[in-house]
Coordinates of C-alpha atoms and ligand atoms in Angstrom, one line a residue:
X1 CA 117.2 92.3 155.1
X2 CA 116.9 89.4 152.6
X3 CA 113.7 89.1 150.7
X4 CA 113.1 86.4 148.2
X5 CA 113.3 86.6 144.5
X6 CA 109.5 85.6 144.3
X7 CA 106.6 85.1 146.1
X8 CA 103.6 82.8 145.4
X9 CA 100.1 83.4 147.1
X10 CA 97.0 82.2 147.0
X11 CA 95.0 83.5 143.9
X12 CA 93.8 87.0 145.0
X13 CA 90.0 89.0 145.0
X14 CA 89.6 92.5 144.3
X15 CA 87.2 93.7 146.9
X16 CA 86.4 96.9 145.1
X17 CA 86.5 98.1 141.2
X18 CA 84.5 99.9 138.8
X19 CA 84.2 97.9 135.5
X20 CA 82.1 100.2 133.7
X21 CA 79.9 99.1 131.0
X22 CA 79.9 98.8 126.6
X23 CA 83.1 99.6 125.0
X24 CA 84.8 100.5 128.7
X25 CA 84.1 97.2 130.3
X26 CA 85.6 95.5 127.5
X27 CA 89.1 97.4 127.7
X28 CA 89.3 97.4 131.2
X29 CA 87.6 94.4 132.7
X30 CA 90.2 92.0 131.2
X31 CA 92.7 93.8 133.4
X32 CA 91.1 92.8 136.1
X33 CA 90.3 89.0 135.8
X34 CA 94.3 89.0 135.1
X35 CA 94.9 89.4 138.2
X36 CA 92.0 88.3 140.0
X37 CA 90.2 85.3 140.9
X38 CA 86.8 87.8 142.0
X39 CA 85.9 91.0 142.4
X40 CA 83.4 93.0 144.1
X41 CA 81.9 95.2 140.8
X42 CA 80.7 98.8 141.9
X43 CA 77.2 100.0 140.8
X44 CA 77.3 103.1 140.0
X45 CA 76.6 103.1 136.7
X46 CA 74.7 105.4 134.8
X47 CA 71.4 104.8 135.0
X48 CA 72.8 102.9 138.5
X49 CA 72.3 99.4 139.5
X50 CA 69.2 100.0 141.3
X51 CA 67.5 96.2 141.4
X52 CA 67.7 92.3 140.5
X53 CA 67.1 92.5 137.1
X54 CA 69.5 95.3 136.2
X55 CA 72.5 94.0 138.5
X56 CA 72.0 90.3 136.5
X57 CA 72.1 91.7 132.9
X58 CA 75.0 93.9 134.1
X59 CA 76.7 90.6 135.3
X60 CA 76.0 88.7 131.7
X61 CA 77.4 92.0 129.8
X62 CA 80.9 91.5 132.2
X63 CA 80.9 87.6 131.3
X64 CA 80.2 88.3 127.8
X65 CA 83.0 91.2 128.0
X66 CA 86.0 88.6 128.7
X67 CA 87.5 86.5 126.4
X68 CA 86.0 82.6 126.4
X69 CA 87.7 80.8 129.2
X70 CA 88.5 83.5 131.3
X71 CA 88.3 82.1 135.1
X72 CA 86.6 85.1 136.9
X73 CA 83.4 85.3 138.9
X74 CA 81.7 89.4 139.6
X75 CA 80.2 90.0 142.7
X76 CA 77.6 92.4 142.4
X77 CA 76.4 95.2 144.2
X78 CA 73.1 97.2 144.4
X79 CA 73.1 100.5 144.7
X80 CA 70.6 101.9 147.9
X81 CA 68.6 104.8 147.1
X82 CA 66.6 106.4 149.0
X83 CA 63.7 104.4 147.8
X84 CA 65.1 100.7 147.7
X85 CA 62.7 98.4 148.8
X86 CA 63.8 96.1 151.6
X87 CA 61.9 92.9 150.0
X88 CA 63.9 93.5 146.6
X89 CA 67.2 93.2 148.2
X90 CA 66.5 90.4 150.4
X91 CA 64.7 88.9 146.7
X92 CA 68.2 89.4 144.9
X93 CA 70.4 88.2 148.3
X94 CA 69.3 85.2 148.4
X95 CA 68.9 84.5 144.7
X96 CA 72.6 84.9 144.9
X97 CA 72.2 88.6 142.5
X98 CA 73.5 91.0 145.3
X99 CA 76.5 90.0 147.0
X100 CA 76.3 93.2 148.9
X101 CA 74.8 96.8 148.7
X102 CA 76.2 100.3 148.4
X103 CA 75.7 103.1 150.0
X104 CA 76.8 106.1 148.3
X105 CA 75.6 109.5 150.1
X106 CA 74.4 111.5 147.4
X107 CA 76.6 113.2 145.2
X108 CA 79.7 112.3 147.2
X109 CA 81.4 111.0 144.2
X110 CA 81.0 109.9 140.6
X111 CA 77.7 108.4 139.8
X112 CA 76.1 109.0 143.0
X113 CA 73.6 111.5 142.2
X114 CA 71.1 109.0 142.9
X115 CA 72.7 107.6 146.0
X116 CA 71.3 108.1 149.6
X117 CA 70.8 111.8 151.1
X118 CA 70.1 110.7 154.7
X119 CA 70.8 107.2 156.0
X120 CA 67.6 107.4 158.1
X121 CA 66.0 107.0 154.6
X122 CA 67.1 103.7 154.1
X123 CA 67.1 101.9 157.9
X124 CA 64.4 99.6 157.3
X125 CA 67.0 98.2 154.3
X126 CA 69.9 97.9 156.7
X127 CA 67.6 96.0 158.8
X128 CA 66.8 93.5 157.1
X129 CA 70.1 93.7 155.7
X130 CA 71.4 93.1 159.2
X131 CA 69.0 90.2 159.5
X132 CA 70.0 88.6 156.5
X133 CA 73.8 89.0 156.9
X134 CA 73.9 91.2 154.1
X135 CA 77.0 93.4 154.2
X136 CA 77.1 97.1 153.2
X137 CA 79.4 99.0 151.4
X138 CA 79.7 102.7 152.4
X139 CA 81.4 105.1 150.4
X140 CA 82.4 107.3 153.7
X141 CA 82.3 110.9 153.1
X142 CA 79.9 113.6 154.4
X143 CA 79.1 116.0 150.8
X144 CA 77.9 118.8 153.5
X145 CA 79.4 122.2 151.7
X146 CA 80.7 123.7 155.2
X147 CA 83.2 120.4 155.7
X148 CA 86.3 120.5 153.9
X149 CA 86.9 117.7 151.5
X150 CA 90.1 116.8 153.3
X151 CA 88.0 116.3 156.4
X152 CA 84.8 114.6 155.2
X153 CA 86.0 111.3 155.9
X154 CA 86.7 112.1 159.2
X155 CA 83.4 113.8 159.8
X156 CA 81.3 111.1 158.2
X157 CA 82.8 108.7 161.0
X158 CA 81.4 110.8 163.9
X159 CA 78.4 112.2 161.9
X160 CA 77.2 108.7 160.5
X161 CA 78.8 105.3 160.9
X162 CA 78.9 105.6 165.1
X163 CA 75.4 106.2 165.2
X164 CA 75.2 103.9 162.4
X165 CA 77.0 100.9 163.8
X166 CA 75.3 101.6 167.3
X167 CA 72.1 101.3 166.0
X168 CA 72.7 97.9 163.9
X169 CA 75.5 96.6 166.0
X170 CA 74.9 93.3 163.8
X171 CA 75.3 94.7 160.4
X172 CA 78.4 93.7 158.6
X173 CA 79.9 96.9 156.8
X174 CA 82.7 97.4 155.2
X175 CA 84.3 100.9 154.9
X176 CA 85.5 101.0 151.9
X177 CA 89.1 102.7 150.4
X178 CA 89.9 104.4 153.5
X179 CA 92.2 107.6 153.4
X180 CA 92.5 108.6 157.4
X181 CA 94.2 107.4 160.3
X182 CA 90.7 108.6 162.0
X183 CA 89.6 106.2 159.9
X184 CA 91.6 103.4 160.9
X185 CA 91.3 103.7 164.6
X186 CA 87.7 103.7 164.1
X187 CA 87.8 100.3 162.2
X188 CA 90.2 99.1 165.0
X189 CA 88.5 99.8 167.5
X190 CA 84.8 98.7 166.2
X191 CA 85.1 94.7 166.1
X192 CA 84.8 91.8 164.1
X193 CA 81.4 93.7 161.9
X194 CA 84.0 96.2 160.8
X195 CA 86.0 96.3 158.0
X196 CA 87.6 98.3 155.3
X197 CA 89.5 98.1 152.0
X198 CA 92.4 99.9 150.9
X199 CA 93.6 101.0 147.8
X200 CA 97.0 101.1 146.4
X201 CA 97.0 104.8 145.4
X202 CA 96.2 105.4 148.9
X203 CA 99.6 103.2 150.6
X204 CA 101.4 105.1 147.7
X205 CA 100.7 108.9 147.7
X206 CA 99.6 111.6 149.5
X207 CA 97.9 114.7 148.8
X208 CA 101.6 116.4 147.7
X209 CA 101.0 114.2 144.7
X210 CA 98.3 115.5 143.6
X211 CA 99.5 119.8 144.1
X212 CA 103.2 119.6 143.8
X213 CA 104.8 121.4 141.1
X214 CA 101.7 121.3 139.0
X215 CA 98.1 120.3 139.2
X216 CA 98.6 116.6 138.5
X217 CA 94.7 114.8 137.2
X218 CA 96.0 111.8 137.2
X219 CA 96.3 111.4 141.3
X220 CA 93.1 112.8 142.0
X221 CA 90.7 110.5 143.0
X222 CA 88.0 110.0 145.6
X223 CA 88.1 110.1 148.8
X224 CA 91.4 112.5 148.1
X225 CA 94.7 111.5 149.3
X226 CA 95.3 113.0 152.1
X227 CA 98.8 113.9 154.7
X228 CA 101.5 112.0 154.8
X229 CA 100.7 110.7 158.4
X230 CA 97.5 109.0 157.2
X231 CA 99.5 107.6 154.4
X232 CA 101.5 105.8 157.1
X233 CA 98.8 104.8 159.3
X234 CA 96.9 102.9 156.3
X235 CA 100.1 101.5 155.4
X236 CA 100.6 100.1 158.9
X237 CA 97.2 98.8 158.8
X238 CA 97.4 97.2 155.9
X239 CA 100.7 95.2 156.4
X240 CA 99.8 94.6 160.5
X241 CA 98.4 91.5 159.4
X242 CA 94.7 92.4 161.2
X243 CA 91.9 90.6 159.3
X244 CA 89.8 93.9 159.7
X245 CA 91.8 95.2 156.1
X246 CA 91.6 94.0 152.9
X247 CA 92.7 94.8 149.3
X248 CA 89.9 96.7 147.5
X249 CA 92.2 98.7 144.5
X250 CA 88.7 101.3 143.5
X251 CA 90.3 101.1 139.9
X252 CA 88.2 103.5 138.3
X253 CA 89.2 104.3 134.7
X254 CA 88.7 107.4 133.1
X255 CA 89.2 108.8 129.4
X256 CA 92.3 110.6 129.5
X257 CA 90.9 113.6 128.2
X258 CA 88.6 113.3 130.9
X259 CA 90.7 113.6 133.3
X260 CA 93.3 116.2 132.2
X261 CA 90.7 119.0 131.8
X262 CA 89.1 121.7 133.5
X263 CA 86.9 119.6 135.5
X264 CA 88.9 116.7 135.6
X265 CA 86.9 113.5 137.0
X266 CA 87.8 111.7 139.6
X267 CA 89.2 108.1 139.9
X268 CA 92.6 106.4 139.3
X269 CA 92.8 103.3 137.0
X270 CA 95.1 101.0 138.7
X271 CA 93.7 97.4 137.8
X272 CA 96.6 96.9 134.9
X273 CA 99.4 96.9 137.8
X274 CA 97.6 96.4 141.0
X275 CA 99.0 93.4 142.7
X276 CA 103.0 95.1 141.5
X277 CA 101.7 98.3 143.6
X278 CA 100.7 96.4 146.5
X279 CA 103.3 94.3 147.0
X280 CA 105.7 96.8 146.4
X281 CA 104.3 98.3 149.8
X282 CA 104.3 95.3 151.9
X283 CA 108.2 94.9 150.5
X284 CA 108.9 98.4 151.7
X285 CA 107.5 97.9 155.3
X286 CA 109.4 94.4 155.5
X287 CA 105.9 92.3 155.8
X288 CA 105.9 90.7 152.8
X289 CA 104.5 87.9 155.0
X290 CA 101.3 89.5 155.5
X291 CA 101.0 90.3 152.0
X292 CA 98.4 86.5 151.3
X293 CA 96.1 87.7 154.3
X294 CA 96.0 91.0 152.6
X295 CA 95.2 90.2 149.6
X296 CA 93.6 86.5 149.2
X297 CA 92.1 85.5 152.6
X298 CA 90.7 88.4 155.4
X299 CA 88.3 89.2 152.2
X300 CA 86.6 86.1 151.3
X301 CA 86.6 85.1 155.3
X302 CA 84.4 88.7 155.9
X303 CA 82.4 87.9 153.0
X304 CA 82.1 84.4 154.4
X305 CA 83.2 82.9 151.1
X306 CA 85.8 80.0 150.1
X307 CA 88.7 81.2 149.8
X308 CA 90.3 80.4 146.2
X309 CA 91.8 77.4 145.3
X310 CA 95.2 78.1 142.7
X311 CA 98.0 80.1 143.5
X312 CA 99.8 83.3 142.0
X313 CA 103.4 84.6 141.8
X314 CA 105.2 87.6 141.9
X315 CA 109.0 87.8 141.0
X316 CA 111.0 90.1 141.1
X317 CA 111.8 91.9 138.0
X318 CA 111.8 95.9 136.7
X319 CA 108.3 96.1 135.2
X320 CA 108.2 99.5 132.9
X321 CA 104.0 101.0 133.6
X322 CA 103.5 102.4 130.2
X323 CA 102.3 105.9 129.8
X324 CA 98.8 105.4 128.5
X325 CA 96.9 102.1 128.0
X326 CA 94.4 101.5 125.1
X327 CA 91.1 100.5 126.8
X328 CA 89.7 99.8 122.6
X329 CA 87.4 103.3 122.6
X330 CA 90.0 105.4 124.1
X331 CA 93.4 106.0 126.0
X332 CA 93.5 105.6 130.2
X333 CA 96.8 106.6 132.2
X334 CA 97.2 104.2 135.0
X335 CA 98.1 104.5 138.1
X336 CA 102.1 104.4 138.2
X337 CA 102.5 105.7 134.6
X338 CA 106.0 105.8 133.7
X339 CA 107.6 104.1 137.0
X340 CA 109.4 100.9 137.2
X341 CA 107.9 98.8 139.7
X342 CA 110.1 96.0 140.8
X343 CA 107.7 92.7 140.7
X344 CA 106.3 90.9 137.5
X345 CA 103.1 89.0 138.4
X346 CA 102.5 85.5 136.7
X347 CA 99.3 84.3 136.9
Ligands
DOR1 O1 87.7 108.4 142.6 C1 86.6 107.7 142.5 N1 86.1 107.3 141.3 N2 85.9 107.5 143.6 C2 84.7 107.0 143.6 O2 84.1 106.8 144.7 C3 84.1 106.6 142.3 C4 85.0 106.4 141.3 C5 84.5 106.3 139.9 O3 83.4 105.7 139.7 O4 85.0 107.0 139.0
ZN2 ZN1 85.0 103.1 144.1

């Protein structure tokens, strides 16, 4: 099959990154607004992102964090708790603060040992979330001991987003960085309310990444990567052209030393290279014609924002990932350290 020697898109959002905050942001935020025209900016900081005036100075410390000039907008996130208060985030929704909210069951992941530790905690919030058109972010895993972590995606479905999306049939949620084919059918087969991201790690690897021939820090992330026939599901997802998926990488940088220890954190930093990954996918499944829906328009039309004006390109050139990048306080590996990934994007 003939594909072209470069491709040009509409400019591109990031439905999903962690920018951190101080010295971080300032290394690894610039990665980001590369690439990206907006981005939806996780919460969970630490202290989190818990109300309006917290989630606006956290917005002034990104903008201040880019060079002058730099065309980017943040969307920001709150972060539920069990103890949010409905009239705050419909105060910060509609002074434009909170794009969205996240939902982060409690200590599912990094940074969310303040999240939510039953959803029934917080249904007044979705309601009026619902009401307002709000949409929420969930970070889909049950943290229940018994459940295996390769499952816990799969059982958070059943356990809490049926009964969930039942209940608020309205509410517009997106699931983000799915890992599971489960997952997938469920988003399928749940209507127009539904979506999800999906990283590039995730089109990329599978758990055999991660375990093969060594314990390898560097793939571990959360959810985990998982078999190789979910791989292929949210590959087919992604490059089927559905306006349920969109591109959310979860680039989530981590000190190296961090990561390569005996409790290594989890969280892959991909921003430097993301649009190279991605595209590299839709190449390999012959769809690089659903590769603008992917990653410039199903997001903004969920979020029921414009879509960007200005365009992008990608041509096709070996582009060397380096081994480590200097974030300015420490080293990061990114995602595809080493590899030769065969597109050069040009902003
Ligand atoms: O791998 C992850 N890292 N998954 C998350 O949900 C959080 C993130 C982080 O903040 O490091
Ligand atoms: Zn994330």
């Amino acid at each position: 099959m003939t594909t072209p020697d470069s491709i040009t898109i509409r400019r591109p959002d990031d439905w999903h990154v962690h920018l951190r905050d101080g010295a971080l942001l300032a290394g690894v935020a610039p990665h980001t607004a590369r690439q990206f025209a907006r981005a939806i900016v996780m919460p969970n900081l630490s202290p989190p992102m818990t109300d309006v005036a917290g989630v606006s100075a956290y917005r002034e410390r990104i903008m201040a964090a880019l060079p002058a000039g730099t065309d980017f907008t943040p969307l920001m996130t709150l972060y539920l708790t069990d103890h949010t208060d409905p009239d705050e985030v419909e105060r910060g929704h509609s002074a434009g603060v909170f794009v969205a909210a996240k939902l982060y069951p409690a200590h599912a992941t990094t940074g969310s040992a303040h999240g939510v530790t039953d959803v029934a905690n917080i249904m007044p919030v979705l309601a009026r979330m619902e009401k307002i058109g709000m949409p929420l972010l969930i970070h889909g895993e049950v943290t229940d001991n018994h459940v295996d972590i390769f499952d816990r995606e799969a059982v958070f479905i059943e356990r809490t987003l049926i009964p969930l999306v039942k209940a608020l049939p309205g509410l517009r949620v997106v699931f983000e960085h799915v890992t599971t084919s489960e997952a997938v059918q469920f988003v399928e087969s749940a209507g127009a309310n539904l979506a999800a991201t999906i990283t590039p790690q995730h089109l990329h690897i599978n758990r055999n990444a991660m375990l093969v021939g060594g314990i390898r820090p560097h793939a571990y992330c959360l959810p985990v990567a998982k078999r190789e026939h979910h791989r292929l599901a949210l590959r087919k997802a992604a490059t089927s052209g559905s306006a349920q998926f969109f591109l959310g990488t979860d680039s989530a940088p981590h000190a190296k030393h961090l990561k390569e220890a005996a409790c290594g954190c989890a969280g892959i930093f991909n921003a430097p290279f993301a649009l190279e990954s991605y595209i590299r996918v839709f190449e390999e499944e012959g769809a690089l014609d659903k590769f603008e829906g992917f990653a410039s328009e199903h997001g903004p039309r969920f979020y029921r924002l414009p879509l960007n004006e200005g365009t992008v390109t990608l041509e096709r050139a070996p582009v060397t990932v380096p081994d480590e990048i200097d974030v300015g306080e420490t080293m990061v590996v990114p995602f595809h350290a080493g590899e030769t990934l065969g597109w050069r994007f040009r902003p």
